[in-house]
Short mmCIF file of C-alpha atoms and ligand atoms in Angstrom, two decimals:
data_model
loop_
_atom_site.label_atom_id
_atom_site.label_comp_id
_atom_site.label_asym_id
_atom_site.label_seq_id
_atom_site.Cartn_x
_atom_site.Cartn_y
_atom_site.Cartn_z
CA UNK A 1044 -29.84 -16.31 -25.42
CA UNK A 1045 -31.14 -15.34 -28.80
CA UNK A 1046 -29.55 -18.16 -30.74
CA UNK A 1047 -30.53 -20.89 -28.31
CA UNK A 1048 -33.62 -23.06 -28.45
CA UNK A 1049 -35.06 -25.36 -25.85
CA UNK A 1050 -35.66 -28.92 -26.99
CA UNK A 1051 -38.25 -30.74 -24.93
CA UNK A 1052 -38.64 -34.49 -25.35
CA UNK A 1053 -42.09 -35.80 -24.49
CA UNK A 1054 -41.12 -39.36 -23.68
CA UNK A 1055 -44.26 -41.51 -23.72
CA UNK A 1056 -47.46 -39.47 -23.20
CA UNK A 1057 -50.98 -40.83 -22.93
CA UNK A 1058 -52.07 -41.01 -26.56
CA UNK A 1059 -50.07 -43.78 -28.18
CA UNK A 1060 -50.57 -47.38 -27.16
CA UNK A 1061 -48.09 -50.29 -27.12
CA UNK A 1062 -49.35 -51.88 -30.36
CA UNK A 1063 -48.51 -48.72 -32.30
CA UNK A 1064 -44.74 -48.99 -31.80
CA UNK A 1065 -42.40 -51.46 -30.12
CA UNK A 1066 -40.22 -48.48 -29.22
CA UNK A 1067 -42.81 -46.69 -27.08
CA UNK A 1068 -41.49 -46.82 -23.50
CA UNK A 1069 -43.94 -48.55 -21.18
CA UNK A 1070 -42.27 -49.78 -18.02
CA UNK A 1071 -40.66 -47.49 -15.49
CA UNK A 1072 -37.21 -48.77 -16.50
CA UNK A 1073 -37.93 -47.97 -20.15
CA UNK A 1074 -39.31 -44.49 -19.39
CA UNK A 1075 -36.27 -43.66 -17.22
CA UNK A 1076 -33.86 -44.95 -19.87
CA UNK A 1077 -35.63 -43.10 -22.68
CA UNK A 1078 -35.58 -39.85 -20.68
CA UNK A 1079 -31.85 -40.39 -20.16
CA UNK A 1080 -31.22 -41.02 -23.86
CA UNK A 1081 -33.20 -37.93 -24.84
CA UNK A 1082 -31.18 -35.88 -22.40
CA UNK A 1083 -27.89 -37.37 -23.66
CA UNK A 1084 -28.97 -36.40 -27.18
CA UNK A 1085 -29.44 -32.77 -26.11
CA UNK A 1086 -32.97 -32.35 -24.76
CA UNK A 1087 -32.98 -29.69 -22.05
CA UNK A 1088 -36.43 -30.72 -20.79
CA UNK A 1089 -38.06 -34.13 -20.52
CA UNK A 1090 -41.86 -34.23 -20.27
CA UNK A 1091 -42.98 -37.20 -18.23
CA UNK A 1092 -46.16 -39.27 -18.05
CA UNK A 1093 -46.45 -42.50 -16.11
CA UNK A 1094 -47.90 -45.81 -17.28
CA UNK A 1095 -49.04 -48.88 -15.43
CA UNK A 1096 -46.01 -51.11 -16.11
CA UNK A 1097 -47.71 -54.45 -16.87
CA UNK A 1098 -49.71 -53.47 -19.95
CA UNK A 1099 -48.53 -49.91 -20.51
CA UNK A 1100 -51.85 -48.22 -19.87
CA UNK A 1101 -51.37 -44.49 -19.25
CA UNK A 1102 -52.09 -43.71 -15.61
CA UNK A 1103 -50.31 -41.25 -13.36
CA UNK A 1104 -50.37 -42.07 -9.67
CA UNK A 1105 -47.93 -40.65 -7.11
CA UNK A 1106 -46.62 -44.22 -6.62
CA UNK A 1107 -45.83 -44.58 -10.31
CA UNK A 1108 -44.23 -41.14 -10.49
CA UNK A 1109 -42.16 -42.06 -7.42
CA UNK A 1110 -40.61 -44.86 -9.49
CA UNK A 1111 -39.69 -42.41 -12.24
CA UNK A 1112 -38.76 -38.96 -11.01
CA UNK A 1113 -35.86 -39.68 -8.60
CA UNK A 1114 -34.31 -42.07 -11.10
CA UNK A 1115 -34.57 -39.62 -14.00
CA UNK A 1116 -33.03 -36.96 -11.76
CA UNK A 1117 -30.10 -39.28 -11.05
CA UNK A 1118 -29.71 -40.32 -14.68
CA UNK A 1119 -29.73 -36.82 -16.21
CA UNK A 1120 -29.58 -33.11 -15.46
CA UNK A 1121 -32.55 -32.27 -17.71
CA UNK A 1122 -35.43 -30.24 -16.39
CA UNK A 1123 -38.22 -32.68 -15.51
CA UNK A 1124 -41.61 -31.40 -16.64
CA UNK A 1125 -44.32 -33.62 -15.20
CA UNK A 1126 -47.68 -33.83 -16.89
CA UNK A 1127 -50.88 -32.71 -15.22
CA UNK A 1128 -52.79 -33.77 -18.33
CA UNK A 1129 -52.40 -37.28 -16.98
CA UNK A 1130 -54.25 -40.00 -18.77
CA UNK A 1131 -57.52 -39.62 -20.60
CA UNK A 1132 -60.27 -40.06 -18.03
CA UNK A 1133 -58.28 -39.30 -14.86
CA UNK A 1134 -59.89 -36.76 -12.52
CA UNK A 1135 -58.41 -33.29 -12.09
CA UNK A 1136 -57.34 -34.14 -8.51
CA UNK A 1137 -55.57 -37.29 -9.72
CA UNK A 1138 -53.85 -35.33 -12.45
CA UNK A 1139 -52.51 -32.53 -10.25
CA UNK A 1140 -51.40 -34.83 -7.38
CA UNK A 1141 -47.92 -35.10 -8.92
CA UNK A 1142 -47.33 -31.36 -8.42
CA UNK A 1143 -48.50 -31.38 -4.81
CA UNK A 1144 -46.41 -34.41 -3.91
CA UNK A 1145 -43.20 -33.82 -5.89
CA UNK A 1146 -43.04 -30.05 -6.40
CA UNK A 1147 -41.37 -30.23 -9.83
CA UNK A 1148 -39.59 -27.28 -11.46
CA UNK A 1149 -41.98 -27.35 -14.41
CA UNK A 1150 -45.30 -29.08 -15.15
CA UNK A 1151 -47.86 -28.95 -17.91
CA UNK A 1152 -51.08 -27.03 -17.28
CA UNK A 1153 -53.70 -27.53 -19.98
CA UNK A 1154 -55.25 -24.16 -20.78
CA UNK A 1155 -58.81 -25.19 -21.60
CA UNK A 1156 -61.23 -27.97 -22.42
CA UNK A 1157 -61.46 -29.66 -25.81
CA UNK A 1158 -62.74 -32.76 -27.54
CA UNK A 1159 -59.59 -34.87 -27.36
CA UNK A 1160 -60.10 -37.50 -30.03
CA UNK A 1161 -57.78 -40.34 -30.91
CA UNK A 1162 -60.41 -42.88 -32.01
CA UNK A 1163 -59.83 -42.57 -35.82
CA UNK A 1164 -56.68 -44.68 -35.47
CA UNK A 1165 -59.00 -47.63 -34.80
CA UNK A 1166 -59.62 -47.76 -38.57
CA UNK A 1167 -55.94 -48.46 -39.16
CA UNK A 1168 -55.11 -51.11 -36.56
CA UNK A 1169 -56.81 -54.46 -36.78
CA UNK A 1170 -55.19 -56.37 -33.93
CA UNK A 1171 -54.15 -55.00 -30.59
CA UNK A 1172 -51.71 -56.42 -28.09
CA UNK A 1173 -53.86 -55.54 -25.06
CA UNK A 1174 -57.65 -55.30 -24.64
CA UNK A 1175 -57.44 -51.90 -22.95
CA UNK A 1176 -56.02 -50.28 -26.10
CA UNK A 1177 -59.10 -50.36 -28.43
CA UNK A 1178 -61.34 -49.52 -25.45
CA UNK A 1179 -59.19 -46.49 -24.53
CA UNK A 1180 -59.14 -45.23 -28.12
CA UNK A 1181 -62.86 -45.83 -28.70
CA UNK A 1182 -63.78 -43.97 -25.52
CA UNK A 1183 -62.42 -40.73 -27.00
CA UNK A 1184 -65.27 -40.47 -29.51
CA UNK A 1185 -67.35 -39.25 -26.56
CA UNK A 1186 -64.62 -37.60 -24.50
CA UNK A 1187 -64.06 -34.03 -23.43
CA UNK A 1188 -60.68 -33.25 -21.88
CA UNK A 1189 -61.91 -31.13 -18.99
CA UNK A 1190 -59.98 -28.03 -17.95
CA UNK A 1191 -62.66 -25.66 -16.67
CA UNK A 1192 -61.96 -22.28 -15.13
CA UNK A 1193 -62.46 -23.82 -11.70
CA UNK A 1194 -59.82 -26.45 -12.47
CA UNK A 1195 -57.48 -23.87 -13.99
CA UNK A 1196 -57.73 -21.73 -10.85
CA UNK A 1197 -57.17 -24.74 -8.57
CA UNK A 1198 -54.21 -26.00 -10.56
CA UNK A 1199 -52.70 -22.49 -10.69
CA UNK A 1200 -53.02 -22.25 -6.90
CA UNK A 1201 -51.20 -25.55 -6.36
CA UNK A 1202 -48.48 -24.58 -8.83
CA UNK A 1203 -47.99 -21.26 -7.03
CA UNK A 1204 -47.75 -22.96 -3.62
CA UNK A 1205 -45.00 -25.23 -4.95
CA UNK A 1206 -43.16 -22.65 -7.04
CA UNK A 1207 -43.72 -24.96 -10.04
CA UNK A 1208 -43.69 -23.10 -13.36
CA UNK A 1209 -46.73 -23.91 -15.51
CA UNK A 1210 -46.13 -24.88 -19.11
CA UNK A 1211 -49.48 -23.90 -20.58
CA UNK A 1212 -50.65 -26.36 -23.23
CA UNK A 1213 -52.58 -24.31 -25.79
CA UNK A 1214 -54.60 -26.46 -28.20
CA UNK A 1215 -56.62 -23.66 -29.73
CA UNK A 1216 -56.74 -19.90 -29.85
CA UNK A 1217 -59.59 -19.53 -27.33
CA UNK A 1218 -57.28 -20.95 -24.69
CA UNK A 1219 -55.14 -17.80 -24.95
CA UNK A 1220 -58.29 -15.92 -24.03
CA UNK A 1221 -58.64 -18.18 -20.97
CA UNK A 1222 -55.07 -17.38 -19.95
CA UNK A 1223 -55.56 -13.63 -20.46
CA UNK A 1224 -58.55 -13.83 -18.12
CA UNK A 1225 -56.51 -15.70 -15.49
CA UNK A 1226 -53.71 -13.12 -15.77
CA UNK A 1227 -56.19 -10.27 -15.40
CA UNK A 1228 -57.72 -11.84 -12.29
CA UNK A 1229 -54.29 -12.49 -10.77
CA UNK A 1230 -54.46 -16.29 -10.79
CA UNK A 1231 -51.38 -16.62 -12.99
CA UNK A 1232 -48.45 -14.31 -13.56
CA UNK A 1233 -46.45 -13.29 -16.59
CA UNK A 1234 -44.06 -14.17 -18.12
CA UNK A 1235 -46.03 -17.15 -19.35
CA UNK A 1236 -44.57 -20.27 -20.92
CA UNK A 1237 -46.83 -21.34 -23.79
CA UNK A 1238 -46.66 -24.70 -25.53
CA UNK A 1239 -48.71 -24.51 -28.74
CA UNK A 1240 -50.08 -27.99 -29.38
CA UNK A 1241 -51.20 -28.32 -33.00
CA UNK A 1242 -52.96 -31.02 -34.89
CA UNK A 1243 -54.96 -32.80 -32.19
CA UNK A 1244 -58.41 -33.78 -33.47
CA UNK A 1245 -60.52 -31.38 -31.41
CA UNK A 1246 -57.87 -28.62 -31.44
CA UNK A 1247 -56.42 -26.23 -34.02
CA UNK A 1248 -54.96 -27.88 -37.16
CA UNK A 1249 -51.19 -27.84 -37.69
CA UNK A 1250 -50.73 -25.21 -40.40
CA UNK A 1251 -48.32 -22.34 -40.97
CA UNK A 1252 -51.15 -19.84 -40.81
CA UNK A 1253 -52.47 -21.23 -37.55
CA UNK A 1254 -49.12 -21.06 -35.80
CA UNK A 1255 -48.74 -17.44 -36.92
CA UNK A 1256 -52.27 -16.71 -35.75
CA UNK A 1257 -51.57 -18.24 -32.32
CA UNK A 1258 -48.32 -16.36 -31.95
CA UNK A 1259 -49.75 -13.03 -33.08
CA UNK A 1260 -52.74 -13.44 -30.78
CA UNK A 1261 -50.42 -14.23 -27.86
CA UNK A 1262 -48.40 -11.09 -28.66
CA UNK A 1263 -51.56 -8.97 -28.75
CA UNK A 1264 -52.56 -10.32 -25.34
CA UNK A 1265 -49.27 -10.61 -23.49
CA UNK A 1266 -46.88 -8.30 -25.36
CA UNK A 1267 -43.42 -9.86 -25.44
CA UNK A 1268 -43.93 -11.26 -21.96
CA UNK A 1269 -43.92 -14.97 -22.79
CA UNK A 1270 -41.72 -17.79 -23.97
CA UNK A 1271 -43.21 -20.19 -26.49
CA UNK A 1272 -42.67 -23.61 -27.94
CA UNK A 1273 -44.43 -25.81 -30.45
CA UNK A 1274 -45.38 -29.44 -30.65
CA UNK A 1275 -47.55 -31.13 -33.23
CA UNK A 1276 -49.25 -34.47 -33.64
CA UNK A 1277 -47.97 -37.16 -35.97
CA UNK A 1278 -46.26 -36.29 -39.22
CA UNK A 1279 -46.71 -32.57 -38.62
CA UNK A 1280 -44.24 -32.76 -35.73
CA UNK A 1281 -41.05 -31.90 -37.60
CA UNK A 1282 -42.70 -29.47 -40.02
CA UNK A 1283 -44.13 -27.41 -37.17
CA UNK A 1284 -40.94 -27.64 -35.09
CA UNK A 1285 -38.98 -26.44 -38.13
CA UNK A 1286 -41.32 -23.53 -38.48
CA UNK A 1287 -41.01 -22.71 -34.78
CA UNK A 1288 -37.22 -22.55 -35.15
CA UNK A 1289 -37.54 -20.16 -38.10
CA UNK A 1290 -39.95 -18.01 -36.09
CA UNK A 1291 -37.70 -17.82 -33.03
CA UNK A 1292 -39.53 -20.34 -30.86
CA UNK A 1293 -38.67 -23.50 -28.98
CA UNK A 1294 -39.54 -27.06 -29.91
CA UNK A 1295 -40.96 -30.22 -28.44
CA UNK A 1296 -40.37 -33.60 -30.03
CA UNK A 1297 -40.83 -37.09 -28.61
CA UNK A 1298 -42.84 -40.27 -28.94
CA UNK A 1299 -45.77 -38.74 -27.06
CA UNK A 1300 -46.51 -36.67 -30.17
CA UNK A 1301 -45.12 -38.71 -33.06
CA UNK A 1302 -43.84 -42.28 -33.39
CA UNK A 1303 -41.89 -41.66 -36.61
CA UNK A 1304 -38.51 -40.23 -37.53
CA UNK A 1305 -39.46 -39.75 -41.15
CA UNK A 1306 -42.09 -41.10 -43.52
CA UNK A 1307 -42.39 -44.86 -43.03
CA UNK A 1308 -39.54 -45.03 -40.51
CA UNK A 1309 -40.43 -45.48 -36.86
CA UNK A 1310 -38.21 -43.67 -34.36
CA UNK A 1311 -36.29 -46.22 -32.33
CA UNK A 1312 -36.02 -43.79 -29.46
CA UNK A 1313 -36.88 -40.28 -28.33
CA UNK A 1314 -33.16 -39.58 -28.64
CA UNK A 1315 -33.31 -40.00 -32.43
CA UNK A 1316 -35.97 -37.33 -32.72
CA UNK A 1317 -33.98 -35.02 -30.42
CA UNK A 1318 -30.88 -35.51 -32.58
CA UNK A 1319 -32.88 -34.72 -35.71
CA UNK A 1320 -34.31 -31.42 -34.45
CA UNK A 1321 -30.90 -30.38 -33.16
CA UNK A 1322 -29.39 -31.16 -36.56
CA UNK A 1323 -32.03 -28.99 -38.21
CA UNK A 1324 -31.52 -26.19 -35.67
CA UNK A 1325 -27.77 -26.19 -36.25
CA UNK A 1326 -28.30 -25.88 -40.00
CA UNK A 1327 -30.17 -22.68 -39.16
CA UNK A 1328 -27.37 -21.38 -36.93
CA UNK A 1329 -29.11 -22.24 -33.68
CA UNK A 1330 -27.79 -24.18 -30.70
CA UNK A 1331 -29.80 -26.26 -28.23
CA UNK A 1332 -30.05 -24.74 -24.76
CA UNK A 1333 -28.46 -26.73 -21.95
CA UNK A 1334 -30.71 -27.66 -19.03
CA UNK A 1335 -29.32 -24.77 -16.98
CA UNK A 1336 -29.83 -22.36 -19.88
CA UNK A 1337 -33.41 -23.61 -20.14
CA UNK A 1338 -33.80 -23.01 -16.39
CA UNK A 1339 -32.64 -19.42 -16.92
CA UNK A 1340 -34.86 -18.85 -19.98
CA UNK A 1341 -37.92 -20.22 -18.16
CA UNK A 1342 -36.99 -18.72 -14.78
CA UNK A 1343 -37.31 -22.03 -12.92
CA UNK A 1344 -36.79 -22.45 -9.19
CA UNK A 1345 -33.97 -25.02 -9.54
CA UNK A 1346 -33.49 -28.73 -9.12
CA UNK A 1347 -32.54 -28.36 -5.46
CA UNK A 1348 -36.11 -27.27 -4.68
CA UNK A 1349 -38.00 -30.30 -5.98
CA UNK A 1350 -39.33 -32.92 -3.57
CA UNK A 1351 -37.96 -36.08 -5.11
N1 KMH B 1669 -53.19 -36.44 -21.56
C1 KMH B 1669 -53.59 -35.73 -22.71
C2 KMH B 1669 -55.07 -35.61 -22.76
C3 KMH B 1669 -50.19 -32.94 -20.93
O1 KMH B 1669 -49.30 -33.73 -20.75
O2 KMH B 1669 -50.47 -32.08 -20.12
C4 KMH B 1669 -52.96 -34.37 -22.84
C5 KMH B 1669 -51.56 -34.29 -22.43
C6 KMH B 1669 -51.04 -32.97 -22.14
O3 KMH B 1669 -50.85 -35.24 -22.35
ZN1 ZN B 1670 -48.07 -34.81 -22.08
#
């Protein structure tokens, strides 16, 4: 499937807050509908976080995921990739509970610890809709997103028990070193699925050179035995996804990473961003993979084996 690329839509995430865009899905109904629209637009994978419905605070509990996953499965045939990054400040056990309970085909597995900083946006927004928003953002000035080797081993064990494929979120080059260690010790198996996450404050900046460096380092460590995709924060989203397409990779768009469609224009839905990257891909002679093609590319266990 050389001329196919997987489009993932990261629907709501845990970084943006309701004041930042009226189009950010908050309630379970909105998240389900946005996942459906992204899938209708051609996303093969939808990456799902949960939020407390009243004020939209990111928080993934099994109860909240139970309101989302079966309904998304009914609404679309897309691969559902649940987060285990969760919300900033959730414990590792809270974050991985979704895999143990729902046994998804695919879930994120963050490949190392970093400063995960979103506080600079406080300089730009003067009034917030909800009190939790400035508190949540401010907290990240002193926040480390913890993914220690102990956690990585535990998460990998749970994923293996469930047959859930890990999508490794790689925020910096040292995280590839972490993964090589886990491969060597037998905690994780190739072929790996790597999601290069560029442009987070605390991680590697979103530049052409850095993406090449990440990819070349991954090749040195894992040979050709991996599938890769790119996502990038904010306005770098489409530039980096474009680059990934040119380099033979897959792409992730969505309001988790970027609230805009183009400069000064907010995306009204995840579906608009999916349509845009597919338009760009087609100009390059590439076609979006269907959900079943994505399942084949990523070697997933199949929708009939999830527990929701
Ligand atoms: N929750 C963020 C700290 C993921 O989904 O695994 C990172 C995140 C990645 O959202
Ligand atoms: Zn996420």
